[in-house]
Amino acid sequence: DAGVIQSPRHEVTEMGQEVTLRCKPISGHDYLFWYRQTMMRGLELLIYFNNNVPIDDSGMPEDRFSAKMPNASFSTLKIQPSEPRDSAVYFCASSLDWGSSYEQYFGPGTRLTVT
Amino acid sequence: GDSVTQMEGPVTLSEEAFLTINCTYTATGYPSLFWYVQYPGEGLQLLLKATKADDKGSNKGFEATYRKETTSFHLEKGSVQVSDSAVYFCALSDINDYKLSFGAGTTVTVRA
């Protein structure tokens, strides 16, 4: 299996622009997670989906952030408009099932820089 | 809510040295505990896990024991290699909370 695929790997954009990050989970996994990693705040869960349905978006920082999962093999995280403080590494992860002993598989991340 | 506290780094060691990274947790339920590792430029990957008290997780020479009495899950390796240089994250999940909570991460650098 190719693992979790994220694109782009690096994104540099100017403040005010729209940014779309993409994720393809591992085939057959029914949970998908979006995380943000920064030096100041560490690793934060933004939102997660189960069977393409958003379950908990309490970690989404502001209305500028939105996430969708139109089908089992694709998800997007959109920031509009972007701000310099959104600069971070964004990870997508997927898992096969829920249960307290499950494992999440992480993608390589998208490094976002907003200037 | 549930939380994880792990020792701050960075930690710098010589090859073949003993490594310990402390991790303690706070949880209202009965969490599962994990150690994830992040190599430079990569995403996190599961290193080991333990699902109940007194369980020992092990992988690649690393070990951690779920200690309910001390609410701890310390990571240890007896002889580290340069290839063990990475950021290590302690994490917990609680079935009632449906979230994976991570510690701040500890950067480990092993010198040849």
JSON list of C-alpha atoms in Angstrom, two decimals:
[
{"chain": "A", "resi": 1, "resn": "ASP", "atom": "CA", "xyz": [0.00, 0.00, 0.00]},
{"chain": "A", "resi": 2, "resn": "ALA", "atom": "CA", "xyz": [1.18, 3.53, -0.78]},
{"chain": "A", "resi": 3, "resn": "GLY", "atom": "CA", "xyz": [0.27, 4.85, 2.64]},
{"chain": "A", "resi": 4, "resn": "VAL", "atom": "CA", "xyz": [-1.46, 8.15, 3.27]},
{"chain": "A", "resi": 5, "resn": "ILE", "atom": "CA", "xyz": [-0.77, 10.57, 0.44]},
{"chain": "A", "resi": 6, "resn": "GLN", "atom": "CA", "xyz": [-0.75, 14.33, 0.90]},
{"chain": "A", "resi": 7, "resn": "SER", "atom": "CA", "xyz": [-0.30, 17.11, -1.59]},
{"chain": "A", "resi": 8, "resn": "PRO", "atom": "CA", "xyz": [1.35, 19.45, -2.01]},
{"chain": "A", "resi": 9, "resn": "ARG", "atom": "CA", "xyz": [4.37, 18.69, 0.19]},
{"chain": "A", "resi": 10, "resn": "HIS", "atom": "CA", "xyz": [5.25, 22.37, 0.37]},
{"chain": "A", "resi": 11, "resn": "GLU", "atom": "CA", "xyz": [3.08, 25.42, -0.17]},
{"chain": "A", "resi": 12, "resn": "VAL", "atom": "CA", "xyz": [4.13, 29.04, -0.05]},
{"chain": "A", "resi": 13, "resn": "THR", "atom": "CA", "xyz": [1.42, 31.63, -0.42]},
{"chain": "A", "resi": 14, "resn": "GLU", "atom": "CA", "xyz": [0.73, 35.24, 0.36]},
{"chain": "A", "resi": 15, "resn": "MET", "atom": "CA", "xyz": [-1.55, 36.44, 3.10]},
{"chain": "A", "resi": 16, "resn": "GLY", "atom": "CA", "xyz": [-5.15, 36.61, 1.96]},
{"chain": "A", "resi": 17, "resn": "GLN", "atom": "CA", "xyz": [-4.88, 33.83, -0.58]},
{"chain": "A", "resi": 18, "resn": "GLU", "atom": "CA", "xyz": [-6.90, 30.63, -0.50]},
{"chain": "A", "resi": 19, "resn": "VAL", "atom": "CA", "xyz": [-4.99, 27.45, 0.29]},
{"chain": "A", "resi": 20, "resn": "THR", "atom": "CA", "xyz": [-6.22, 23.91, -0.31]},
{"chain": "A", "resi": 21, "resn": "LEU", "atom": "CA", "xyz": [-4.46, 20.90, 1.14]},
{"chain": "A", "resi": 22, "resn": "ARG", "atom": "CA", "xyz": [-5.28, 17.42, -0.11]},
{"chain": "A", "resi": 23, "resn": "CYS", "atom": "CA", "xyz": [-5.23, 13.97, 1.40]},
{"chain": "A", "resi": 24, "resn": "LYS", "atom": "CA", "xyz": [-5.79, 10.44, 0.15]},
{"chain": "A", "resi": 25, "resn": "PRO", "atom": "CA", "xyz": [-6.21, 7.99, 3.03]},
{"chain": "A", "resi": 26, "resn": "ILE", "atom": "CA", "xyz": [-5.20, 4.36, 3.00]},
{"chain": "A", "resi": 27, "resn": "SER", "atom": "CA", "xyz": [-7.76, 2.32, 1.10]},
{"chain": "A", "resi": 28, "resn": "GLY", "atom": "CA", "xyz": [-10.28, 0.71, 3.41]},
{"chain": "A", "resi": 29, "resn": "HIS", "atom": "CA", "xyz": [-9.66, 3.05, 6.33]},
{"chain": "A", "resi": 30, "resn": "ASP", "atom": "CA", "xyz": [-12.85, 4.64, 7.55]},
{"chain": "A", "resi": 31, "resn": "TYR", "atom": "CA", "xyz": [-11.42, 7.31, 9.86]},
{"chain": "A", "resi": 32, "resn": "LEU", "atom": "CA", "xyz": [-9.56, 10.36, 8.62]},
{"chain": "A", "resi": 33, "resn": "PHE", "atom": "CA", "xyz": [-7.88, 13.01, 10.77]},
{"chain": "A", "resi": 34, "resn": "TRP", "atom": "CA", "xyz": [-6.38, 16.41, 10.08]},
{"chain": "A", "resi": 35, "resn": "TYR", "atom": "CA", "xyz": [-3.65, 17.71, 12.42]},
{"chain": "A", "resi": 36, "resn": "ARG", "atom": "CA", "xyz": [-1.59, 20.88, 12.58]},
{"chain": "A", "resi": 37, "resn": "GLN", "atom": "CA", "xyz": [1.95, 20.93, 13.99]},
{"chain": "A", "resi": 38, "resn": "THR", "atom": "CA", "xyz": [3.72, 24.08, 15.17]},
{"chain": "A", "resi": 39, "resn": "MET", "atom": "CA", "xyz": [6.61, 24.74, 17.49]},
{"chain": "A", "resi": 40, "resn": "MET", "atom": "CA", "xyz": [4.44, 26.79, 19.81]},
{"chain": "A", "resi": 41, "resn": "ARG", "atom": "CA", "xyz": [1.40, 24.53, 20.07]},
{"chain": "A", "resi": 42, "resn": "GLY", "atom": "CA", "xyz": [2.75, 21.12, 19.17]},
{"chain": "A", "resi": 43, "resn": "LEU", "atom": "CA", "xyz": [0.43, 18.66, 17.42]},
{"chain": "A", "resi": 44, "resn": "GLU", "atom": "CA", "xyz": [-3.23, 19.66, 17.38]},
{"chain": "A", "resi": 45, "resn": "LEU", "atom": "CA", "xyz": [-6.20, 17.69, 16.10]},
{"chain": "A", "resi": 46, "resn": "LEU", "atom": "CA", "xyz": [-8.27, 19.94, 13.84]},
{"chain": "A", "resi": 47, "resn": "ILE", "atom": "CA", "xyz": [-11.07, 17.65, 12.68]},
{"chain": "A", "resi": 48, "resn": "TYR", "atom": "CA", "xyz": [-11.83, 14.02, 12.05]},
{"chain": "A", "resi": 49, "resn": "PHE", "atom": "CA", "xyz": [-14.21, 12.11, 9.81]},
{"chain": "A", "resi": 50, "resn": "ASN", "atom": "CA", "xyz": [-15.82, 8.71, 10.06]},
{"chain": "A", "resi": 51, "resn": "ASN", "atom": "CA", "xyz": [-17.16, 7.21, 6.83]},
{"chain": "A", "resi": 52, "resn": "ASN", "atom": "CA", "xyz": [-16.81, 10.63, 5.17]},
{"chain": "A", "resi": 53, "resn": "VAL", "atom": "CA", "xyz": [-18.90, 12.38, 7.83]},
{"chain": "A", "resi": 54, "resn": "PRO", "atom": "CA", "xyz": [-17.28, 15.05, 10.06]},
{"chain": "A", "resi": 55, "resn": "ILE", "atom": "CA", "xyz": [-17.53, 13.87, 13.65]},
{"chain": "A", "resi": 56, "resn": "ASP", "atom": "CA", "xyz": [-15.63, 16.46, 15.66]},
{"chain": "A", "resi": 57, "resn": "ASP", "atom": "CA", "xyz": [-14.45, 19.80, 14.33]},
{"chain": "A", "resi": 58, "resn": "SER", "atom": "CA", "xyz": [-13.89, 21.44, 17.69]},
{"chain": "A", "resi": 59, "resn": "GLY", "atom": "CA", "xyz": [-10.20, 21.83, 16.92]},
{"chain": "A", "resi": 60, "resn": "MET", "atom": "CA", "xyz": [-10.74, 23.94, 13.81]},
{"chain": "A", "resi": 61, "resn": "PRO", "atom": "CA", "xyz": [-9.31, 27.29, 14.85]},
{"chain": "A", "resi": 62, "resn": "GLU", "atom": "CA", "xyz": [-11.57, 29.67, 12.97]},
{"chain": "A", "resi": 63, "resn": "ASP", "atom": "CA", "xyz": [-14.22, 29.93, 10.29]},
{"chain": "A", "resi": 64, "resn": "ARG", "atom": "CA", "xyz": [-11.42, 30.53, 7.82]},
{"chain": "A", "resi": 65, "resn": "PHE", "atom": "CA", "xyz": [-10.73, 26.80, 8.05]},
{"chain": "A", "resi": 66, "resn": "SER", "atom": "CA", "xyz": [-12.98, 24.23, 6.42]},
{"chain": "A", "resi": 67, "resn": "ALA", "atom": "CA", "xyz": [-12.61, 20.54, 5.64]},
{"chain": "A", "resi": 68, "resn": "LYS", "atom": "CA", "xyz": [-14.50, 18.20, 3.39]},
{"chain": "A", "resi": 69, "resn": "MET", "atom": "CA", "xyz": [-14.46, 14.53, 2.55]},
{"chain": "A", "resi": 70, "resn": "PRO", "atom": "CA", "xyz": [-16.56, 14.03, -0.60]},
{"chain": "A", "resi": 71, "resn": "ASN", "atom": "CA", "xyz": [-15.71, 10.33, -0.81]},
{"chain": "A", "resi": 72, "resn": "ALA", "atom": "CA", "xyz": [-13.79, 7.61, 0.99]},
{"chain": "A", "resi": 73, "resn": "SER", "atom": "CA", "xyz": [-10.57, 8.27, -0.90]},
{"chain": "A", "resi": 74, "resn": "PHE", "atom": "CA", "xyz": [-10.21, 12.03, -0.75]},
{"chain": "A", "resi": 75, "resn": "SER", "atom": "CA", "xyz": [-10.30, 14.89, 1.72]},
{"chain": "A", "resi": 76, "resn": "THR", "atom": "CA", "xyz": [-9.42, 18.57, 1.58]},
{"chain": "A", "resi": 77, "resn": "LEU", "atom": "CA", "xyz": [-8.54, 21.18, 4.17]},
{"chain": "A", "resi": 78, "resn": "LYS", "atom": "CA", "xyz": [-9.09, 24.71, 2.97]},
{"chain": "A", "resi": 79, "resn": "ILE", "atom": "CA", "xyz": [-7.95, 27.99, 4.49]},
{"chain": "A", "resi": 80, "resn": "GLN", "atom": "CA", "xyz": [-9.56, 31.14, 3.15]},
{"chain": "A", "resi": 81, "resn": "PRO", "atom": "CA", "xyz": [-8.20, 33.73, 3.60]},
{"chain": "A", "resi": 82, "resn": "SER", "atom": "CA", "xyz": [-4.81, 32.54, 4.81]},
{"chain": "A", "resi": 83, "resn": "GLU", "atom": "CA", "xyz": [-2.79, 34.43, 7.43]},
{"chain": "A", "resi": 84, "resn": "PRO", "atom": "CA", "xyz": [0.88, 34.24, 8.46]},
{"chain": "A", "resi": 85, "resn": "ARG", "atom": "CA", "xyz": [-0.09, 32.56, 11.74]},
{"chain": "A", "resi": 86, "resn": "ASP", "atom": "CA", "xyz": [-1.46, 29.62, 9.73]},
{"chain": "A", "resi": 87, "resn": "SER", "atom": "CA", "xyz": [2.11, 28.69, 8.81]},
{"chain": "A", "resi": 88, "resn": "ALA", "atom": "CA", "xyz": [2.61, 25.14, 10.06]},
{"chain": "A", "resi": 89, "resn": "VAL", "atom": "CA", "xyz": [2.94, 21.54, 8.97]},
{"chain": "A", "resi": 90, "resn": "TYR", "atom": "CA", "xyz": [-0.45, 19.97, 8.32]},
{"chain": "A", "resi": 91, "resn": "PHE", "atom": "CA", "xyz": [-0.77, 16.21, 8.65]},
{"chain": "A", "resi": 92, "resn": "CYS", "atom": "CA", "xyz": [-3.48, 13.90, 7.48]},
{"chain": "A", "resi": 93, "resn": "ALA", "atom": "CA", "xyz": [-3.87, 10.50, 9.13]},
{"chain": "A", "resi": 94, "resn": "SER", "atom": "CA", "xyz": [-6.20, 7.56, 8.67]},
{"chain": "A", "resi": 95, "resn": "SER", "atom": "CA", "xyz": [-7.13, 4.51, 10.68]},
{"chain": "A", "resi": 96, "resn": "LEU", "atom": "CA", "xyz": [-8.97, 1.29, 10.05]},
{"chain": "A", "resi": 97, "resn": "ASP", "atom": "CA", "xyz": [-11.25, 1.30, 13.05]},
{"chain": "A", "resi": 98, "resn": "TRP", "atom": "CA", "xyz": [-11.90, 3.04, 16.27]},
{"chain": "A", "resi": 99, "resn": "GLY", "atom": "CA", "xyz": [-11.32, 1.40, 19.58]},
{"chain": "A", "resi": 100, "resn": "SER", "atom": "CA", "xyz": [-8.86, 2.47, 22.17]},
{"chain": "A", "resi": 101, "resn": "SER", "atom": "CA", "xyz": [-6.06, 0.37, 20.73]},
{"chain": "A", "resi": 102, "resn": "TYR", "atom": "CA", "xyz": [-6.23, 1.53, 17.13]},
{"chain": "A", "resi": 103, "resn": "GLU", "atom": "CA", "xyz": [-3.27, 2.90, 15.18]},
{"chain": "A", "resi": 104, "resn": "GLN", "atom": "CA", "xyz": [-3.29, 6.04, 13.10]},
{"chain": "A", "resi": 105, "resn": "TYR", "atom": "CA", "xyz": [-1.20, 6.14, 9.92]},
{"chain": "A", "resi": 106, "resn": "PHE", "atom": "CA", "xyz": [0.18, 9.55, 9.11]},
{"chain": "A", "resi": 107, "resn": "GLY", "atom": "CA", "xyz": [0.99, 11.11, 5.78]},
{"chain": "A", "resi": 108, "resn": "PRO", "atom": "CA", "xyz": [4.26, 12.99, 5.18]},
{"chain": "A", "resi": 109, "resn": "GLY", "atom": "CA", "xyz": [2.64, 16.35, 5.83]},
{"chain": "A", "resi": 110, "resn": "THR", "atom": "CA", "xyz": [2.25, 19.62, 3.94]},
{"chain": "A", "resi": 111, "resn": "ARG", "atom": "CA", "xyz": [4.51, 22.45, 5.05]},
{"chain": "A", "resi": 112, "resn": "LEU", "atom": "CA", "xyz": [2.55, 25.67, 4.63]},
{"chain": "A", "resi": 113, "resn": "THR", "atom": "CA", "xyz": [4.22, 29.06, 4.69]},
{"chain": "A", "resi": 114, "resn": "VAL", "atom": "CA", "xyz": [2.06, 32.17, 4.53]},
{"chain": "A", "resi": 115, "resn": "THR", "atom": "CA", "xyz": [4.00, 35.37, 3.91]},
{"chain": "B", "resi": 1, "resn": "GLY", "atom": "CA", "xyz": [-9.72, 16.62, 29.85]},
{"chain": "B", "resi": 2, "resn": "ASP", "atom": "CA", "xyz": [-7.16, 13.97, 29.04]},
{"chain": "B", "resi": 3, "resn": "SER", "atom": "CA", "xyz": [-3.60, 15.15, 28.69]},
{"chain": "B", "resi": 4, "resn": "VAL", "atom": "CA", "xyz": [-0.05, 13.92, 28.31]},
{"chain": "B", "resi": 5, "resn": "THR", "atom": "CA", "xyz": [3.12, 15.45, 29.75]},
{"chain": "B", "resi": 6, "resn": "GLN", "atom": "CA", "xyz": [6.50, 14.32, 28.52]},
{"chain": "B", "resi": 7, "resn": "MET", "atom": "CA", "xyz": [9.98, 15.40, 29.38]},
{"chain": "B", "resi": 8, "resn": "GLU", "atom": "CA", "xyz": [11.26, 18.34, 27.43]},
{"chain": "B", "resi": 9, "resn": "GLY", "atom": "CA", "xyz": [14.23, 18.03, 25.19]},
{"chain": "B", "resi": 10, "resn": "PRO", "atom": "CA", "xyz": [16.31, 18.23, 23.34]},
{"chain": "B", "resi": 11, "resn": "VAL", "atom": "CA", "xyz": [18.17, 15.13, 24.42]},
{"chain": "B", "resi": 12, "resn": "THR", "atom": "CA", "xyz": [21.62, 14.46, 22.99]},
{"chain": "B", "resi": 13, "resn": "LEU", "atom": "CA", "xyz": [23.28, 11.09, 23.49]},
{"chain": "B", "resi": 14, "resn": "SER", "atom": "CA", "xyz": [26.25, 9.14, 22.26]},
{"chain": "B", "resi": 15, "resn": "GLU", "atom": "CA", "xyz": [25.77, 5.93, 20.34]},
{"chain": "B", "resi": 16, "resn": "GLU", "atom": "CA", "xyz": [25.13, 2.88, 22.58]},
{"chain": "B", "resi": 17, "resn": "ALA", "atom": "CA", "xyz": [23.97, 5.07, 25.46]},
{"chain": "B", "resi": 18, "resn": "PHE", "atom": "CA", "xyz": [20.79, 4.33, 27.45]},
{"chain": "B", "resi": 19, "resn": "LEU", "atom": "CA", "xyz": [17.75, 6.42, 26.59]},
{"chain": "B", "resi": 20, "resn": "THR", "atom": "CA", "xyz": [14.79, 7.24, 28.82]},
{"chain": "B", "resi": 21, "resn": "ILE", "atom": "CA", "xyz": [12.00, 9.65, 27.94]},
{"chain": "B", "resi": 22, "resn": "ASN", "atom": "CA", "xyz": [9.51, 10.25, 30.71]},
{"chain": "B", "resi": 23, "resn": "CYS", "atom": "CA", "xyz": [5.78, 10.44, 30.01]},
{"chain": "B", "resi": 24, "resn": "THR", "atom": "CA", "xyz": [2.92, 10.89, 32.45]},
{"chain": "B", "resi": 25, "resn": "TYR", "atom": "CA", "xyz": [-0.75, 11.19, 31.71]},
{"chain": "B", "resi": 26, "resn": "THR", "atom": "CA", "xyz": [-4.03, 12.43, 33.11]},
{"chain": "B", "resi": 27, "resn": "ALA", "atom": "CA", "xyz": [-7.20, 10.64, 32.10]},
{"chain": "B", "resi": 28, "resn": "THR", "atom": "CA", "xyz": [-10.62, 10.11, 33.58]},
{"chain": "B", "resi": 29, "resn": "GLY", "atom": "CA", "xyz": [-11.21, 6.76, 31.92]},
{"chain": "B", "resi": 30, "resn": "TYR", "atom": "CA", "xyz": [-8.98, 3.84, 30.95]},
{"chain": "B", "resi": 31, "resn": "PRO", "atom": "CA", "xyz": [-6.82, 5.06, 28.12]},
{"chain": "B", "resi": 32, "resn": "SER", "atom": "CA", "xyz": [-4.59, 3.23, 25.72]},
{"chain": "B", "resi": 33, "resn": "LEU", "atom": "CA", "xyz": [-1.07, 4.61, 25.58]},
{"chain": "B", "resi": 34, "resn": "PHE", "atom": "CA", "xyz": [1.22, 5.04, 22.60]},
{"chain": "B", "resi": 35, "resn": "TRP", "atom": "CA", "xyz": [4.65, 6.18, 21.57]},
{"chain": "B", "resi": 36, "resn": "TYR", "atom": "CA", "xyz": [4.91, 7.66, 18.09]},
{"chain": "B", "resi": 37, "resn": "VAL", "atom": "CA", "xyz": [8.17, 8.59, 16.37]},
{"chain": "B", "resi": 38, "resn": "GLN", "atom": "CA", "xyz": [8.75, 11.27, 13.75]},
{"chain": "B", "resi": 39, "resn": "TYR", "atom": "CA", "xyz": [11.91, 11.04, 11.66]},
{"chain": "B", "resi": 40, "resn": "PRO", "atom": "CA", "xyz": [13.14, 14.21, 9.93]},
{"chain": "B", "resi": 41, "resn": "GLY", "atom": "CA", "xyz": [10.86, 15.29, 7.11]},
{"chain": "B", "resi": 42, "resn": "GLU", "atom": "CA", "xyz": [8.35, 12.52, 7.70]},
{"chain": "B", "resi": 43, "resn": "GLY", "atom": "CA", "xyz": [5.00, 12.00, 9.35]},
{"chain": "B", "resi": 44, "resn": "LEU", "atom": "CA", "xyz": [4.51, 10.27, 12.66]},
{"chain": "B", "resi": 45, "resn": "GLN", "atom": "CA", "xyz": [4.56, 6.50, 12.87]},
{"chain": "B", "resi": 46, "resn": "LEU", "atom": "CA", "xyz": [3.55, 4.22, 15.67]},
{"chain": "B", "resi": 47, "resn": "LEU", "atom": "CA", "xyz": [6.51, 2.88, 17.64]},
{"chain": "B", "resi": 48, "resn": "LEU", "atom": "CA", "xyz": [4.70, 0.87, 20.33]},
{"chain": "B", "resi": 49, "resn": "LYS", "atom": "CA", "xyz": [1.51, 0.77, 22.34]},
{"chain": "B", "resi": 50, "resn": "ALA", "atom": "CA", "xyz": [-0.09, -0.65, 25.49]},
{"chain": "B", "resi": 51, "resn": "THR", "atom": "CA", "xyz": [-3.80, -0.98, 26.05]},
{"chain": "B", "resi": 52, "resn": "LYS", "atom": "CA", "xyz": [-4.12, -1.81, 29.74]},
{"chain": "B", "resi": 53, "resn": "ALA", "atom": "CA", "xyz": [-2.31, -1.52, 33.02]},
{"chain": "B", "resi": 54, "resn": "ASP", "atom": "CA", "xyz": [0.96, -3.47, 33.34]},
{"chain": "B", "resi": 55, "resn": "ASP", "atom": "CA", "xyz": [1.12, -4.12, 29.59]},
{"chain": "B", "resi": 56, "resn": "LYS", "atom": "CA", "xyz": [4.55, -3.68, 28.07]},
{"chain": "B", "resi": 57, "resn": "GLY", "atom": "CA", "xyz": [4.84, -2.41, 24.54]},
{"chain": "B", "resi": 58, "resn": "SER", "atom": "CA", "xyz": [8.05, -3.10, 22.61]},
{"chain": "B", "resi": 59, "resn": "ASN", "atom": "CA", "xyz": [9.46, -2.53, 19.15]},
{"chain": "B", "resi": 60, "resn": "LYS", "atom": "CA", "xyz": [12.90, -1.95, 17.59]},
{"chain": "B", "resi": 61, "resn": "GLY", "atom": "CA", "xyz": [14.58, -2.31, 20.99]},
{"chain": "B", "resi": 62, "resn": "PHE", "atom": "CA", "xyz": [12.32, 0.29, 22.61]},
{"chain": "B", "resi": 63, "resn": "GLU", "atom": "CA", "xyz": [10.10, -0.60, 25.55]},
{"chain": "B", "resi": 64, "resn": "ALA", "atom": "CA", "xyz": [7.46, 1.12, 27.66]},
{"chain": "B", "resi": 65, "resn": "THR", "atom": "CA", "xyz": [5.30, -0.23, 30.48]},
{"chain": "B", "resi": 66, "resn": "TYR", "atom": "CA", "xyz": [1.81, 1.05, 31.27]},
{"chain": "B", "resi": 67, "resn": "ARG", "atom": "CA", "xyz": [1.96, 2.00, 34.98]},
{"chain": "B", "resi": 68, "resn": "LYS", "atom": "CA", "xyz": [-1.48, 2.90, 36.25]},
{"chain": "B", "resi": 69, "resn": "GLU", "atom": "CA", "xyz": [-0.33, 3.51, 39.83]},
{"chain": "B", "resi": 70, "resn": "THR", "atom": "CA", "xyz": [2.07, 6.23, 38.69]},
{"chain": "B", "resi": 71, "resn": "THR", "atom": "CA", "xyz": [0.10, 7.21, 35.55]},
{"chain": "B", "resi": 72, "resn": "SER", "atom": "CA", "xyz": [3.26, 6.82, 33.51]},
{"chain": "B", "resi": 73, "resn": "PHE", "atom": "CA", "xyz": [4.46, 5.29, 30.25]},
{"chain": "B", "resi": 74, "resn": "HIS", "atom": "CA", "xyz": [8.19, 5.97, 30.09]},
{"chain": "B", "resi": 75, "resn": "LEU", "atom": "CA", "xyz": [10.08, 5.03, 26.92]},
{"chain": "B", "resi": 76, "resn": "GLU", "atom": "CA", "xyz": [13.41, 3.24, 27.23]},
{"chain": "B", "resi": 77, "resn": "LYS", "atom": "CA", "xyz": [16.08, 1.81, 24.96]},
{"chain": "B", "resi": 78, "resn": "GLY", "atom": "CA", "xyz": [19.21, 0.17, 26.23]},
{"chain": "B", "resi": 79, "resn": "SER", "atom": "CA", "xyz": [21.58, 1.06, 23.40]},
{"chain": "B", "resi": 80, "resn": "VAL", "atom": "CA", "xyz": [20.68, 3.80, 20.96]},
{"chain": "B", "resi": 81, "resn": "GLN", "atom": "CA", "xyz": [21.93, 4.17, 17.41]},
{"chain": "B", "resi": 82, "resn": "VAL", "atom": "CA", "xyz": [22.39, 7.22, 15.21]},
{"chain": "B", "resi": 83, "resn": "SER", "atom": "CA", "xyz": [19.31, 6.09, 13.28]},
{"chain": "B", "resi": 84, "resn": "ASP", "atom": "CA", "xyz": [17.21, 6.59, 16.43]},
{"chain": "B", "resi": 85, "resn": "SER", "atom": "CA", "xyz": [17.58, 10.35, 16.08]},
{"chain": "B", "resi": 86, "resn": "ALA", "atom": "CA", "xyz": [14.01, 11.61, 15.83]},
{"chain": "B", "resi": 87, "resn": "VAL", "atom": "CA", "xyz": [11.19, 13.32, 17.70]},
{"chain": "B", "resi": 88, "resn": "TYR", "atom": "CA", "xyz": [9.29, 11.02, 20.06]},
{"chain": "B", "resi": 89, "resn": "PHE", "atom": "CA", "xyz": [5.66, 11.66, 21.04]},
{"chain": "B", "resi": 90, "resn": "CYS", "atom": "CA", "xyz": [3.78, 10.09, 23.89]},
{"chain": "B", "resi": 91, "resn": "ALA", "atom": "CA", "xyz": [0.02, 9.88, 23.29]},
{"chain": "B", "resi": 92, "resn": "LEU", "atom": "CA", "xyz": [-3.16, 8.51, 24.75]},
{"chain": "B", "resi": 93, "resn": "SER", "atom": "CA", "xyz": [-6.58, 7.66, 23.49]},
{"chain": "B", "resi": 94, "resn": "ASP", "atom": "CA", "xyz": [-9.71, 7.20, 25.51]},
{"chain": "B", "resi": 95, "resn": "ILE", "atom": "CA", "xyz": [-12.65, 5.36, 24.00]},
{"chain": "B", "resi": 96, "resn": "ASN", "atom": "CA", "xyz": [-14.99, 7.82, 25.67]},
{"chain": "B", "resi": 97, "resn": "ASP", "atom": "CA", "xyz": [-13.26, 10.85, 24.19]},
{"chain": "B", "resi": 98, "resn": "TYR", "atom": "CA", "xyz": [-12.60, 9.55, 20.69]},
{"chain": "B", "resi": 99, "resn": "LYS", "atom": "CA", "xyz": [-9.44, 11.61, 20.38]},
{"chain": "B", "resi": 100, "resn": "LEU", "atom": "CA", "xyz": [-5.72, 10.95, 20.36]},
{"chain": "B", "resi": 101, "resn": "SER", "atom": "CA", "xyz": [-3.95, 13.40, 22.69]},
{"chain": "B", "resi": 102, "resn": "PHE", "atom": "CA", "xyz": [-0.24, 13.96, 22.09]},
{"chain": "B", "resi": 103, "resn": "GLY", "atom": "CA", "xyz": [2.52, 15.24, 24.32]},
{"chain": "B", "resi": 104, "resn": "ALA", "atom": "CA", "xyz": [4.75, 18.06, 23.17]},
{"chain": "B", "resi": 105, "resn": "GLY", "atom": "CA", "xyz": [7.38, 15.75, 21.71]},
{"chain": "B", "resi": 106, "resn": "THR", "atom": "CA", "xyz": [10.99, 15.14, 22.71]},
{"chain": "B", "resi": 107, "resn": "THR", "atom": "CA", "xyz": [13.77, 15.63, 20.20]},
{"chain": "B", "resi": 108, "resn": "VAL", "atom": "CA", "xyz": [16.51, 13.01, 20.50]},
{"chain": "B", "resi": 109, "resn": "THR", "atom": "CA", "xyz": [19.85, 13.33, 18.74]},
{"chain": "B", "resi": 110, "resn": "VAL", "atom": "CA", "xyz": [22.32, 10.44, 18.82]},
{"chain": "B", "resi": 111, "resn": "ARG", "atom": "CA", "xyz": [25.94, 11.21, 17.97]},
{"chain": "B", "resi": 112, "resn": "ALA", "atom": "CA", "xyz": [28.29, 8.64, 16.50]}
]
